[in-house]
């Protein structure tokens, strides 16, 4: 699912610039760790906190909305049940305040 999310986001003209300049291998690894950790699946997250990880990227509400759309598309492509999608989205939602700068 993470690979699909990143692929969609890199190809998405709305947010591709944000993703294109990132270390793709590291980003994929950290997102997999983070999602596993957030869902309580016994993983450790080795990345920075969300505020520091996204500092000075200039992420706007529209960028975040595009990412969420891509995440929903990635989950649907992987046939993640709606209840599980909603569970993950609910756990990710509080991070918005630390990611969106303006």
Short mmCIF file of N, CA and C in Angstrom, two decimals:
data_model
loop_
_atom_site.label_atom_id
_atom_site.label_comp_id
_atom_site.label_asym_id
_atom_site.label_seq_id
_atom_site.Cartn_x
_atom_site.Cartn_y
_atom_site.Cartn_z
N UNK A 1 0.82 -1.19 0.00
CA UNK A 1 0.00 0.00 0.00
C UNK A 1 0.87 1.26 0.00
N UNK A 2 1.95 1.24 0.78
CA UNK A 2 2.84 2.40 0.83
C UNK A 2 3.46 2.66 -0.53
N UNK A 3 3.89 1.59 -1.18
CA UNK A 3 4.51 1.77 -2.50
C UNK A 3 3.52 2.40 -3.47
N UNK A 4 2.28 1.95 -3.43
CA UNK A 4 1.24 2.52 -4.30
C UNK A 4 1.00 3.98 -3.94
N UNK A 5 0.94 4.29 -2.65
CA UNK A 5 0.75 5.67 -2.20
C UNK A 5 1.86 6.57 -2.73
N UNK A 6 3.10 6.15 -2.58
CA UNK A 6 4.22 6.96 -3.04
C UNK A 6 4.21 7.10 -4.54
N UNK A 7 3.95 6.01 -5.25
CA UNK A 7 3.89 6.07 -6.71
C UNK A 7 2.81 7.04 -7.18
N UNK A 8 1.65 6.98 -6.57
CA UNK A 8 0.56 7.90 -6.92
C UNK A 8 0.94 9.34 -6.62
N UNK A 9 1.59 9.56 -5.50
CA UNK A 9 1.94 10.92 -5.08
C UNK A 9 3.05 11.51 -5.95
N UNK A 10 4.00 10.70 -6.35
CA UNK A 10 5.07 11.17 -7.25
C UNK A 10 4.49 11.52 -8.62
N UNK A 11 3.48 10.79 -9.03
CA UNK A 11 2.86 11.03 -10.34
C UNK A 11 1.78 12.10 -10.30
N UNK A 12 1.38 12.53 -9.12
CA UNK A 12 0.29 13.49 -8.96
C UNK A 12 0.84 14.91 -9.14
N UNK A 13 0.43 15.62 -10.20
CA UNK A 13 0.97 16.96 -10.44
C UNK A 13 0.69 17.95 -9.32
N UNK A 14 -0.30 17.67 -8.48
CA UNK A 14 -0.63 18.56 -7.37
C UNK A 14 0.45 18.54 -6.29
N UNK A 15 1.09 17.39 -6.09
CA UNK A 15 2.05 17.25 -4.98
C UNK A 15 3.36 16.58 -5.39
N UNK A 16 3.54 16.34 -6.65
CA UNK A 16 4.73 15.61 -7.10
C UNK A 16 6.03 16.28 -6.68
N UNK A 17 6.07 17.60 -6.68
CA UNK A 17 7.31 18.31 -6.32
C UNK A 17 7.73 18.01 -4.88
N UNK A 18 6.78 17.83 -4.00
CA UNK A 18 7.09 17.53 -2.61
C UNK A 18 7.76 16.16 -2.50
N UNK A 19 7.27 15.20 -3.27
CA UNK A 19 7.76 13.83 -3.18
C UNK A 19 8.98 13.56 -4.05
N UNK A 20 9.08 14.24 -5.16
CA UNK A 20 10.14 13.97 -6.12
C UNK A 20 11.53 14.22 -5.54
N UNK A 21 11.65 15.17 -4.64
CA UNK A 21 12.95 15.53 -4.09
C UNK A 21 13.32 14.77 -2.82
N UNK A 22 12.56 13.75 -2.50
CA UNK A 22 12.82 12.97 -1.28
C UNK A 22 13.57 11.68 -1.62
N UNK A 23 14.28 11.16 -0.65
CA UNK A 23 14.92 9.85 -0.77
C UNK A 23 13.80 8.81 -0.75
N UNK A 24 13.47 8.28 -1.91
CA UNK A 24 12.31 7.39 -2.04
C UNK A 24 12.45 6.11 -1.21
N UNK A 25 13.62 5.54 -1.16
CA UNK A 25 13.82 4.31 -0.39
C UNK A 25 13.57 4.58 1.10
N UNK A 26 14.16 5.65 1.59
CA UNK A 26 13.99 6.02 3.01
C UNK A 26 12.54 6.36 3.31
N UNK A 27 11.91 7.13 2.44
CA UNK A 27 10.52 7.53 2.64
C UNK A 27 9.61 6.31 2.72
N UNK A 28 9.78 5.37 1.81
CA UNK A 28 8.95 4.16 1.82
C UNK A 28 9.16 3.37 3.11
N UNK A 29 10.42 3.23 3.51
CA UNK A 29 10.72 2.48 4.74
C UNK A 29 10.09 3.14 5.96
N UNK A 30 10.25 4.46 6.06
CA UNK A 30 9.72 5.17 7.23
C UNK A 30 8.20 5.17 7.27
N UNK A 31 7.56 5.30 6.12
CA UNK A 31 6.10 5.26 6.11
C UNK A 31 5.58 3.88 6.49
N UNK A 32 6.25 2.84 6.03
CA UNK A 32 5.85 1.48 6.43
C UNK A 32 6.01 1.31 7.93
N UNK A 33 7.13 1.76 8.47
CA UNK A 33 7.34 1.70 9.93
C UNK A 33 6.27 2.49 10.67
N UNK A 34 6.02 3.71 10.19
CA UNK A 34 5.08 4.58 10.88
C UNK A 34 3.66 4.01 10.88
N UNK A 35 3.21 3.54 9.74
CA UNK A 35 1.86 2.98 9.68
C UNK A 35 1.76 1.75 10.57
N UNK A 36 2.76 0.90 10.55
CA UNK A 36 2.79 -0.29 11.39
C UNK A 36 2.74 0.11 12.86
N UNK A 37 3.52 1.10 13.23
CA UNK A 37 3.56 1.59 14.61
C UNK A 37 2.21 2.18 15.03
N UNK A 38 1.67 3.04 14.17
CA UNK A 38 0.40 3.72 14.48
C UNK A 38 -0.72 2.70 14.67
N UNK A 39 -0.69 1.64 13.90
CA UNK A 39 -1.75 0.63 13.98
C UNK A 39 -1.51 -0.40 15.09
N UNK A 40 -0.42 -0.21 15.85
CA UNK A 40 -0.17 -1.11 16.98
C UNK A 40 0.22 -2.51 16.56
N UNK A 41 0.94 -2.62 15.45
CA UNK A 41 1.31 -3.94 14.92
C UNK A 41 2.70 -4.39 15.37
N UNK A 42 3.23 -3.74 16.41
CA UNK A 42 4.48 -4.19 17.00
C UNK A 42 5.75 -3.67 16.35
N UNK A 43 5.65 -2.59 15.61
CA UNK A 43 6.83 -2.02 14.95
C UNK A 43 7.31 -0.79 15.71
N UNK A 44 8.58 -0.49 15.54
CA UNK A 44 9.14 0.75 16.05
C UNK A 44 9.25 1.73 14.88
N UNK A 45 9.06 3.01 15.18
CA UNK A 45 9.20 4.05 14.18
C UNK A 45 10.51 4.77 14.43
N UNK A 46 11.39 4.79 13.44
CA UNK A 46 12.72 5.37 13.62
C UNK A 46 12.85 6.78 13.02
N UNK A 47 11.76 7.31 12.49
CA UNK A 47 11.82 8.62 11.86
C UNK A 47 11.64 9.77 12.84
N UNK A 48 11.72 10.98 12.30
CA UNK A 48 11.52 12.19 13.09
C UNK A 48 10.04 12.39 13.37
N UNK A 49 9.74 13.30 14.31
CA UNK A 49 8.34 13.61 14.54
C UNK A 49 7.82 14.39 13.32
N UNK A 50 6.51 14.45 13.19
CA UNK A 50 5.90 15.02 11.98
C UNK A 50 6.22 16.50 11.81
N UNK A 51 6.28 17.24 12.88
CA UNK A 51 6.57 18.67 12.77
C UNK A 51 7.97 18.88 12.18
N UNK A 52 8.95 18.19 12.71
CA UNK A 52 10.32 18.35 12.21
C UNK A 52 10.51 17.75 10.81
N UNK A 53 9.85 16.65 10.54
CA UNK A 53 9.99 15.99 9.24
C UNK A 53 9.43 16.85 8.10
N UNK A 54 8.44 17.68 8.40
CA UNK A 54 7.78 18.46 7.35
C UNK A 54 8.08 19.96 7.43
N UNK A 55 8.96 20.32 8.36
CA UNK A 55 9.30 21.73 8.54
C UNK A 55 9.87 22.31 7.25
N UNK A 56 9.42 23.50 6.92
CA UNK A 56 9.91 24.26 5.76
C UNK A 56 9.58 23.63 4.41
N UNK A 57 8.67 22.67 4.37
CA UNK A 57 8.24 22.13 3.08
C UNK A 57 7.10 22.95 2.48
N UNK A 58 6.51 23.82 3.30
CA UNK A 58 5.44 24.68 2.80
C UNK A 58 4.16 23.94 2.47
N UNK A 59 3.90 22.86 3.16
CA UNK A 59 2.73 22.04 2.86
C UNK A 59 1.46 22.79 3.24
N UNK A 60 0.55 22.82 2.28
CA UNK A 60 -0.73 23.51 2.45
C UNK A 60 -1.85 22.49 2.60
N UNK A 61 -3.01 22.97 3.00
CA UNK A 61 -4.17 22.10 3.16
C UNK A 61 -4.47 21.33 1.88
N UNK A 62 -4.39 21.99 0.73
CA UNK A 62 -4.66 21.31 -0.54
C UNK A 62 -3.67 20.17 -0.79
N UNK A 63 -2.42 20.35 -0.38
CA UNK A 63 -1.42 19.29 -0.53
C UNK A 63 -1.80 18.08 0.33
N UNK A 64 -2.19 18.36 1.56
CA UNK A 64 -2.58 17.29 2.47
C UNK A 64 -3.80 16.56 1.95
N UNK A 65 -4.76 17.32 1.42
CA UNK A 65 -5.96 16.70 0.87
C UNK A 65 -5.62 15.79 -0.31
N UNK A 66 -4.69 16.21 -1.16
CA UNK A 66 -4.26 15.38 -2.29
C UNK A 66 -3.61 14.10 -1.80
N UNK A 67 -2.78 14.21 -0.76
CA UNK A 67 -2.14 13.02 -0.20
C UNK A 67 -3.17 12.05 0.36
N UNK A 68 -4.16 12.56 1.06
CA UNK A 68 -5.21 11.70 1.62
C UNK A 68 -5.99 11.02 0.49
N UNK A 69 -6.28 11.74 -0.58
CA UNK A 69 -6.95 11.13 -1.73
C UNK A 69 -6.10 9.99 -2.30
N UNK A 70 -4.80 10.22 -2.40
CA UNK A 70 -3.91 9.18 -2.91
C UNK A 70 -3.84 7.99 -1.96
N UNK A 71 -3.85 8.26 -0.67
CA UNK A 71 -3.85 7.18 0.31
C UNK A 71 -5.13 6.35 0.19
N UNK A 72 -6.26 7.02 0.04
CA UNK A 72 -7.52 6.31 -0.12
C UNK A 72 -7.51 5.46 -1.40
N UNK A 73 -6.96 6.01 -2.47
CA UNK A 73 -6.87 5.26 -3.73
C UNK A 73 -5.95 4.06 -3.57
N UNK A 74 -4.84 4.24 -2.86
CA UNK A 74 -3.89 3.14 -2.63
C UNK A 74 -4.54 2.04 -1.80
N UNK A 75 -5.28 2.43 -0.77
CA UNK A 75 -5.96 1.43 0.06
C UNK A 75 -7.03 0.70 -0.73
N UNK A 76 -7.77 1.42 -1.56
CA UNK A 76 -8.80 0.79 -2.38
C UNK A 76 -8.17 -0.19 -3.38
N UNK A 77 -7.04 0.21 -3.97
CA UNK A 77 -6.35 -0.66 -4.93
C UNK A 77 -5.87 -1.95 -4.26
N UNK A 78 -5.52 -1.84 -2.98
CA UNK A 78 -5.05 -3.01 -2.22
C UNK A 78 -6.20 -3.75 -1.55
N UNK A 79 -7.43 -3.30 -1.84
CA UNK A 79 -8.64 -3.91 -1.31
C UNK A 79 -8.70 -3.90 0.23
N UNK A 80 -8.20 -2.82 0.81
CA UNK A 80 -8.30 -2.63 2.26
C UNK A 80 -9.77 -2.33 2.58
N UNK A 81 -10.37 -3.06 3.50
CA UNK A 81 -11.78 -2.81 3.82
C UNK A 81 -12.00 -1.38 4.31
N UNK A 82 -13.17 -0.85 4.04
CA UNK A 82 -13.50 0.52 4.41
C UNK A 82 -13.30 0.75 5.91
N UNK A 83 -13.69 -0.19 6.74
CA UNK A 83 -13.53 -0.01 8.19
C UNK A 83 -12.06 0.15 8.55
N UNK A 84 -11.18 -0.59 7.88
CA UNK A 84 -9.75 -0.50 8.15
C UNK A 84 -9.18 0.82 7.61
N UNK A 85 -9.69 1.26 6.46
CA UNK A 85 -9.28 2.55 5.92
C UNK A 85 -9.63 3.66 6.90
N UNK A 86 -10.85 3.62 7.41
CA UNK A 86 -11.31 4.64 8.35
C UNK A 86 -10.48 4.62 9.65
N UNK A 87 -10.11 3.43 10.08
CA UNK A 87 -9.29 3.31 11.30
C UNK A 87 -7.94 3.98 11.09
N UNK A 88 -7.30 3.72 9.96
CA UNK A 88 -6.00 4.33 9.69
C UNK A 88 -6.13 5.84 9.53
N UNK A 89 -7.10 6.28 8.77
CA UNK A 89 -7.29 7.72 8.56
C UNK A 89 -7.55 8.45 9.88
N UNK A 90 -8.31 7.83 10.78
CA UNK A 90 -8.59 8.43 12.08
C UNK A 90 -7.31 8.55 12.91
N UNK A 91 -6.42 7.60 12.79
CA UNK A 91 -5.15 7.64 13.53
C UNK A 91 -4.18 8.66 12.93
N UNK A 92 -4.27 8.89 11.62
CA UNK A 92 -3.39 9.84 10.95
C UNK A 92 -3.88 11.28 11.07
N UNK A 93 -5.18 11.48 11.19
CA UNK A 93 -5.77 12.82 11.17
C UNK A 93 -5.14 13.81 12.16
N UNK A 94 -4.83 13.42 13.39
CA UNK A 94 -4.24 14.39 14.32
C UNK A 94 -2.88 14.93 13.87
N UNK A 95 -2.22 14.26 12.97
CA UNK A 95 -0.91 14.69 12.49
C UNK A 95 -1.01 15.91 11.57
N UNK A 96 -2.19 16.15 11.05
CA UNK A 96 -2.38 17.25 10.10
C UNK A 96 -1.84 18.58 10.64
N UNK A 97 -2.10 18.84 11.91
CA UNK A 97 -1.66 20.12 12.52
C UNK A 97 -0.15 20.25 12.55
N UNK A 98 0.57 19.15 12.53
CA UNK A 98 2.03 19.19 12.55
C UNK A 98 2.65 19.20 11.16
N UNK A 99 1.84 18.92 10.14
CA UNK A 99 2.33 18.81 8.78
C UNK A 99 2.01 20.06 7.95
N UNK A 100 0.77 20.53 8.07
CA UNK A 100 0.30 21.67 7.27
C UNK A 100 0.86 22.96 7.89
N UNK A 101 1.57 23.73 7.07
CA UNK A 101 2.17 24.98 7.54
C UNK A 101 1.27 26.18 7.28
N UNK A 102 0.50 26.12 6.22
CA UNK A 102 -0.34 27.27 5.88
C UNK A 102 -1.54 26.83 5.09
#
